[in-house]
């Protein structure tokens, strides 16, 4: 009977150990089977009705987005949060962790369908729960990357964001099990980058876009940019100025677009991958809306008359127009300009 020497045995064991580290990363949060529901028309979109798909935009660079994006986006129907991932020789960087367990686990499954390499980083483009809540399901060795203002905002306003998300996406979508997660890497206005092994990923800050702490994730070699909510979706979708400051949003979106090569691919916060020129509609809307509100203020109109006056027929078509334009964007802009 053949026997292995102790040295050979040690080498064999070490070899087994080496291959074990390449085994698929374990996500205990995703042990259960998904359970899909019908869309609830009361919500902008229903998290547990969403099916995500991935698309390889460049070698090792993938977008993740709502399966219905090509049909619903141009029709003005709101879409689930988009994200994606970048695969390097040393591991994976994921963009966004999604709003709840089921969407987080769908995103992780899409990563694991393409690679056995472990997820090492998750970048959140903003503080909003539909981009960050899934962080709670990450193993401890995954580093959460956020702009420092996003990290501070989540720490101070977590309960408020949970309430907003439950009001708009349902109290029956598992949002009640989310807990706040502190960022491991806090990004300053100067940005951050990481070499994943053969591919570099940047997290860029261009100034206020939809929140004070927006990050844009860019892969220079692939010319792929994730925008988060700052550029929410294609025409006829319009920006959600939940924190106001449309003037700064217009300046930032214009700068983002100008910084990109024309053949870049832009993954919006809620939609399918697009050309940079697709940002024209959001930028044009912001300019027209701000100019319209300024004229109304100059004419002495009150808020109600301003909402009626700034109807922007060229920019209508988004299913959430009556909420986002009339109840959020125009009132916030009116309050800022009527001082
Ligand atoms: Zn969002």
Coordinates of C-alpha atoms and ligand atoms in Angstrom, one line a residue:
X1 CA 0.0 0.0 0.0
X2 CA 1.4 3.3 -1.0
X3 CA 1.9 5.9 1.7
X4 CA 2.4 9.6 1.3
X5 CA 5.3 11.2 3.0
X6 CA 4.4 13.8 5.6
X7 CA 5.9 16.5 3.4
X8 CA 3.9 15.4 0.4
X9 CA 0.8 15.1 2.5
X10 CA 1.3 18.7 3.7
X11 CA 1.6 19.9 0.1
X12 CA -1.6 18.0 -0.8
X13 CA -3.5 19.6 2.1
X14 CA -2.2 23.0 1.3
X15 CA -3.3 22.5 -2.3
X16 CA -6.8 21.6 -1.2
X17 CA -6.8 24.7 1.0
X18 CA -5.7 26.8 -1.9
X19 CA -8.5 25.7 -4.1
X20 CA -11.0 26.1 -1.2
X21 CA -10.4 29.9 -1.2
X22 CA -11.5 30.1 -4.8
X23 CA -14.9 28.4 -4.0
X24 CA -17.9 30.5 -4.4
X25 CA -18.4 33.1 -1.7
X26 CA -21.3 32.2 0.7
X27 CA -24.2 34.6 1.3
X28 CA -26.2 33.1 4.1
X29 CA -28.9 35.8 3.6
X30 CA -29.7 34.2 0.3
X31 CA -30.3 30.6 1.4
X32 CA -34.0 30.8 0.9
X33 CA -35.9 30.6 -2.4
X34 CA -37.2 33.9 -3.8
X35 CA -41.0 34.5 -3.7
X36 CA -42.3 36.7 -6.4
X37 CA -45.5 38.8 -6.1
X38 CA -47.6 40.6 -8.6
X39 CA -46.8 44.4 -9.0
X40 CA -48.8 46.6 -6.7
X41 CA -50.1 49.6 -8.6
X42 CA -50.0 51.6 -5.4
X43 CA -46.2 51.6 -5.6
X44 CA -43.7 53.3 -8.0
X45 CA -42.5 49.7 -8.5
X46 CA -42.9 46.6 -6.4
X47 CA -39.5 45.2 -5.2
X48 CA -40.6 41.6 -4.9
X49 CA -42.2 41.7 -8.4
X50 CA -38.9 42.7 -10.0
X51 CA -36.7 40.3 -12.0
X52 CA -33.2 41.6 -12.6
X53 CA -31.0 40.7 -15.6
X54 CA -27.3 41.3 -16.3
X55 CA -25.7 42.5 -19.5
X56 CA -21.9 42.4 -20.2
X57 CA -21.0 45.9 -21.5
X58 CA -17.3 45.2 -21.9
X59 CA -15.2 42.2 -20.9
X60 CA -15.8 41.7 -17.1
X61 CA -18.0 44.8 -16.8
X62 CA -21.7 44.0 -16.3
X63 CA -24.9 46.1 -15.8
X64 CA -27.7 44.8 -13.7
X65 CA -31.2 46.1 -14.4
X66 CA -34.9 45.5 -14.4
X67 CA -35.8 42.8 -17.0
X68 CA -38.6 45.1 -18.3
X69 CA -36.3 48.1 -18.9
X70 CA -36.3 48.1 -22.7
X71 CA -40.1 48.1 -22.8
X72 CA -40.9 50.2 -19.7
X73 CA -38.2 52.8 -19.9
X74 CA -39.3 54.5 -23.2
X75 CA -42.9 54.2 -22.0
X76 CA -42.2 56.3 -18.9
X77 CA -43.0 53.4 -16.5
X78 CA -40.7 53.6 -13.4
X79 CA -38.1 50.9 -13.2
X80 CA -36.3 49.2 -10.3
X81 CA -32.8 50.2 -9.2
X82 CA -30.0 49.4 -11.6
X83 CA -26.5 48.4 -10.6
X84 CA -23.8 46.1 -11.9
X85 CA -20.4 44.7 -11.2
X86 CA -16.8 44.6 -12.4
X87 CA -14.7 41.5 -12.3
X88 CA -11.0 41.7 -11.8
X89 CA -8.3 39.1 -11.2
X90 CA -8.4 39.7 -7.5
X91 CA -12.2 40.0 -7.0
X92 CA -15.4 41.8 -7.8
X93 CA -16.7 45.3 -7.2
X94 CA -20.5 45.6 -7.1
X95 CA -22.4 48.8 -7.7
X96 CA -25.4 49.1 -5.4
X97 CA -26.8 46.6 -3.0
X98 CA -30.6 47.1 -3.9
X99 CA -33.6 47.8 -1.7
X100 CA -34.3 44.4 0.0
X101 CA -33.2 40.9 0.5
X102 CA -34.8 39.5 -2.6
X103 CA -33.3 42.0 -5.0
X104 CA -29.9 41.9 -3.2
X105 CA -29.9 38.1 -3.6
X106 CA -30.9 38.3 -7.3
X107 CA -27.9 40.7 -7.9
X108 CA -25.5 38.4 -6.1
X109 CA -26.8 35.4 -8.1
X110 CA -26.1 37.4 -11.3
X111 CA -22.5 38.0 -10.1
X112 CA -22.0 34.3 -9.2
X113 CA -23.4 33.2 -12.6
X114 CA -20.4 35.0 -14.2
X115 CA -17.5 34.4 -11.8
X116 CA -16.4 32.4 -8.7
X117 CA -14.3 35.4 -7.6
X118 CA -15.4 37.0 -4.4
X119 CA -17.2 40.3 -4.1
X120 CA -14.7 42.6 -2.3
X121 CA -16.4 46.0 -2.6
X122 CA -19.9 47.4 -2.9
X123 CA -20.1 51.1 -3.9
X124 CA -23.4 52.9 -3.1
X125 CA -24.0 55.9 -5.4
X126 CA -26.1 57.6 -2.8
X127 CA -27.8 57.3 0.6
X128 CA -31.1 56.2 -0.8
X129 CA -32.4 52.9 0.5
X130 CA -33.1 51.4 -2.9
X131 CA -29.3 51.6 -3.5
X132 CA -28.0 50.7 0.0
X133 CA -30.4 48.6 2.1
X134 CA -28.9 45.3 0.8
X135 CA -25.6 46.2 2.6
X136 CA -27.0 44.5 5.7
X137 CA -26.8 41.1 3.9
X138 CA -23.1 41.4 3.0
X139 CA -20.6 39.1 4.6
X140 CA -18.2 41.0 7.0
X141 CA -15.2 40.9 4.6
X142 CA -17.0 42.9 1.9
X143 CA -16.1 46.6 2.1
X144 CA -18.9 49.2 1.7
X145 CA -17.8 52.3 -0.1
X146 CA -19.7 55.5 0.2
X147 CA -19.1 59.3 -0.1
X148 CA -18.5 60.6 3.4
X149 CA -21.7 62.8 3.2
X150 CA -23.7 59.7 2.2
X151 CA -22.3 57.7 5.2
X152 CA -23.1 60.6 7.6
X153 CA -26.6 61.0 6.1
X154 CA -27.4 57.3 6.6
X155 CA -26.1 57.4 10.2
X156 CA -28.3 60.4 11.0
X157 CA -31.5 59.7 8.9
X158 CA -31.8 56.0 8.6
X159 CA -35.3 55.8 10.1
X160 CA -36.6 58.5 7.9
X161 CA -35.3 56.8 4.8
X162 CA -36.9 53.5 5.8
X163 CA -40.2 55.3 6.3
X164 CA -39.9 56.9 2.8
X165 CA -39.1 53.6 1.2
X166 CA -41.9 51.8 2.9
X167 CA -44.4 54.5 1.9
X168 CA -43.3 54.4 -1.7
X169 CA -42.3 50.8 -2.2
X170 CA -44.5 49.0 0.3
X171 CA -44.5 48.0 4.0
X172 CA -44.8 44.3 2.8
X173 CA -41.5 44.1 0.9
X174 CA -39.1 43.1 3.6
X175 CA -37.8 46.6 4.3
X176 CA -38.6 46.2 8.0
X177 CA -35.6 43.8 8.4
X178 CA -33.1 46.3 7.2
X179 CA -30.5 47.7 9.6
X180 CA -28.1 50.6 9.0
X181 CA -24.5 49.6 8.0
X182 CA -21.6 51.9 8.5
X183 CA -19.3 52.5 5.5
X184 CA -15.9 50.8 5.5
X185 CA -14.4 53.3 3.0
X186 CA -15.5 56.9 3.2
X187 CA -14.8 58.7 -0.1
X188 CA -14.0 62.5 0.0
X189 CA -14.9 64.9 -2.8
X190 CA -11.6 63.9 -4.4
X191 CA -12.9 60.4 -5.2
X192 CA -11.5 57.0 -4.8
X193 CA -10.2 54.2 -7.0
X194 CA -9.3 50.6 -6.7
X195 CA -7.3 48.1 -8.8
X196 CA -9.2 44.9 -8.9
X197 CA -6.4 43.1 -10.7
X198 CA -6.1 44.1 -14.3
X199 CA -9.0 46.6 -14.1
X200 CA -9.3 49.9 -12.3
X201 CA -12.7 51.2 -11.0
X202 CA -13.2 54.8 -9.9
X203 CA -15.8 56.4 -7.7
X204 CA -16.1 60.0 -8.8
X205 CA -17.8 62.9 -7.1
X206 CA -18.9 65.8 -9.3
X207 CA -20.7 67.9 -6.7
X208 CA -24.3 67.9 -5.7
X209 CA -26.4 65.9 -8.2
X210 CA -29.4 64.5 -6.3
X211 CA -27.9 64.4 -2.9
X212 CA -24.8 66.0 -1.3
X213 CA -22.9 62.6 -1.5
X214 CA -23.5 61.3 -5.0
X215 CA -20.8 59.0 -6.4
X216 CA -20.5 58.1 -10.1
X217 CA -18.7 54.8 -10.7
X218 CA -16.5 54.7 -13.8
X219 CA -14.4 52.0 -15.4
X220 CA -12.0 54.0 -17.6
X221 CA -10.8 51.1 -19.7
X222 CA -14.4 50.1 -20.6
X223 CA -15.8 53.6 -20.7
X224 CA -18.7 52.5 -18.6
X225 CA -20.3 54.9 -16.0
X226 CA -22.9 54.2 -13.3
X227 CA -24.8 57.4 -12.4
X228 CA -27.1 56.4 -9.6
X229 CA -30.3 58.5 -9.2
X230 CA -28.7 61.7 -10.5
X231 CA -29.5 60.5 -14.0
X232 CA -32.5 58.4 -13.1
X233 CA -33.6 57.0 -16.5
X234 CA -34.2 57.7 -20.2
X235 CA -36.7 60.0 -21.9
X236 CA -39.5 60.6 -20.8
X237 CA -38.2 60.0 -17.2
X238 CA -37.2 63.1 -15.3
X239 CA -34.9 63.8 -12.3
X240 CA -36.3 63.3 -8.8
X241 CA -35.3 66.5 -6.9
X242 CA -36.2 65.1 -3.5
X243 CA -33.5 67.3 -1.9
X244 CA -34.2 70.2 -4.2
X245 CA -31.3 72.2 -5.7
X246 CA -32.2 71.6 -9.3
X247 CA -29.7 74.3 -10.3
X248 CA -26.8 72.4 -8.9
X249 CA -28.2 69.1 -10.4
X250 CA -28.2 70.7 -13.8
X251 CA -24.6 71.9 -13.5
X252 CA -23.4 68.5 -12.3
X253 CA -25.3 66.5 -14.9
X254 CA -23.9 68.8 -17.6
X255 CA -20.3 68.3 -16.2
X256 CA -20.8 64.5 -16.0
X257 CA -22.0 64.3 -19.6
X258 CA -19.1 66.6 -20.8
X259 CA -16.5 64.4 -19.0
X260 CA -17.5 61.3 -21.0
X261 CA -16.4 60.2 -24.4
X262 CA -19.3 60.1 -26.8
X263 CA -19.0 56.3 -27.1
X264 CA -19.2 55.7 -23.4
X265 CA -22.0 53.6 -21.9
X266 CA -24.1 55.2 -19.1
X267 CA -26.0 52.9 -16.7
X268 CA -28.7 55.2 -15.1
X269 CA -30.0 54.8 -11.6
X270 CA -33.2 53.1 -12.8
X271 CA -33.0 51.9 -16.4
X272 CA -31.1 50.2 -19.1
X273 CA -27.6 51.1 -20.4
X274 CA -27.7 54.2 -22.7
X275 CA -25.4 56.5 -24.7
X276 CA -24.3 59.8 -22.9
X277 CA -26.5 61.7 -25.3
X278 CA -29.5 60.2 -23.5
X279 CA -28.8 62.5 -20.6
X280 CA -29.9 65.5 -22.8
X281 CA -33.5 65.0 -21.9
X282 CA -32.9 65.2 -18.1
X283 CA -30.6 68.2 -18.5
X284 CA -33.1 69.9 -20.9
X285 CA -35.9 69.3 -18.4
X286 CA -34.0 70.8 -15.6
X287 CA -33.2 74.0 -17.6
X288 CA -36.8 74.4 -18.8
X289 CA -38.3 73.7 -15.3
X290 CA -35.9 76.1 -13.5
X291 CA -36.4 78.8 -16.2
X292 CA -40.2 78.4 -16.0
X293 CA -40.3 78.6 -12.2
X294 CA -38.0 81.7 -12.3
X295 CA -40.4 83.4 -14.8
X296 CA -43.4 82.5 -12.5
X297 CA -41.6 83.9 -9.5
X298 CA -40.7 87.1 -11.4
X299 CA -44.4 87.5 -12.4
X300 CA -45.4 87.2 -8.7
X301 CA -47.3 83.9 -9.1
X302 CA -48.0 81.8 -6.0
X303 CA -47.1 78.1 -5.9
X304 CA -50.3 76.8 -7.2
X305 CA -50.3 79.1 -10.2
X306 CA -46.6 78.3 -10.8
X307 CA -47.4 74.6 -10.9
X308 CA -50.1 75.3 -13.5
X309 CA -47.9 77.6 -15.5
X310 CA -44.8 75.4 -15.7
X311 CA -46.5 72.5 -17.4
X312 CA -43.7 71.8 -19.9
X313 CA -45.6 69.8 -22.6
X314 CA -42.3 68.9 -24.3
X315 CA -41.2 67.0 -21.2
X316 CA -44.4 65.2 -20.1
X317 CA -44.8 61.4 -20.5
X318 CA -43.3 60.0 -17.3
X319 CA -45.9 58.1 -15.3
X320 CA -44.8 59.8 -12.1
X321 CA -45.1 63.3 -13.6
X322 CA -47.9 64.4 -11.4
X323 CA -45.9 63.5 -8.3
X324 CA -42.3 64.2 -9.2
X325 CA -42.8 67.3 -11.4
X326 CA -45.8 68.9 -9.7
X327 CA -45.4 67.9 -6.1
X328 CA -41.6 67.6 -5.8
X329 CA -39.5 69.4 -8.4
X330 CA -41.6 72.6 -9.0
X331 CA -42.4 73.2 -5.3
X332 CA -38.8 72.7 -4.2
X333 CA -37.5 74.9 -7.0
X334 CA -40.2 77.5 -6.2
X335 CA -39.2 77.6 -2.5
X336 CA -35.6 78.2 -3.5
X337 CA -36.2 80.9 -6.1
X338 CA -39.0 82.7 -4.2
X339 CA -36.9 84.1 -1.3
Ligands
LIG1 ZN1 -32.9 55.0 -6.8

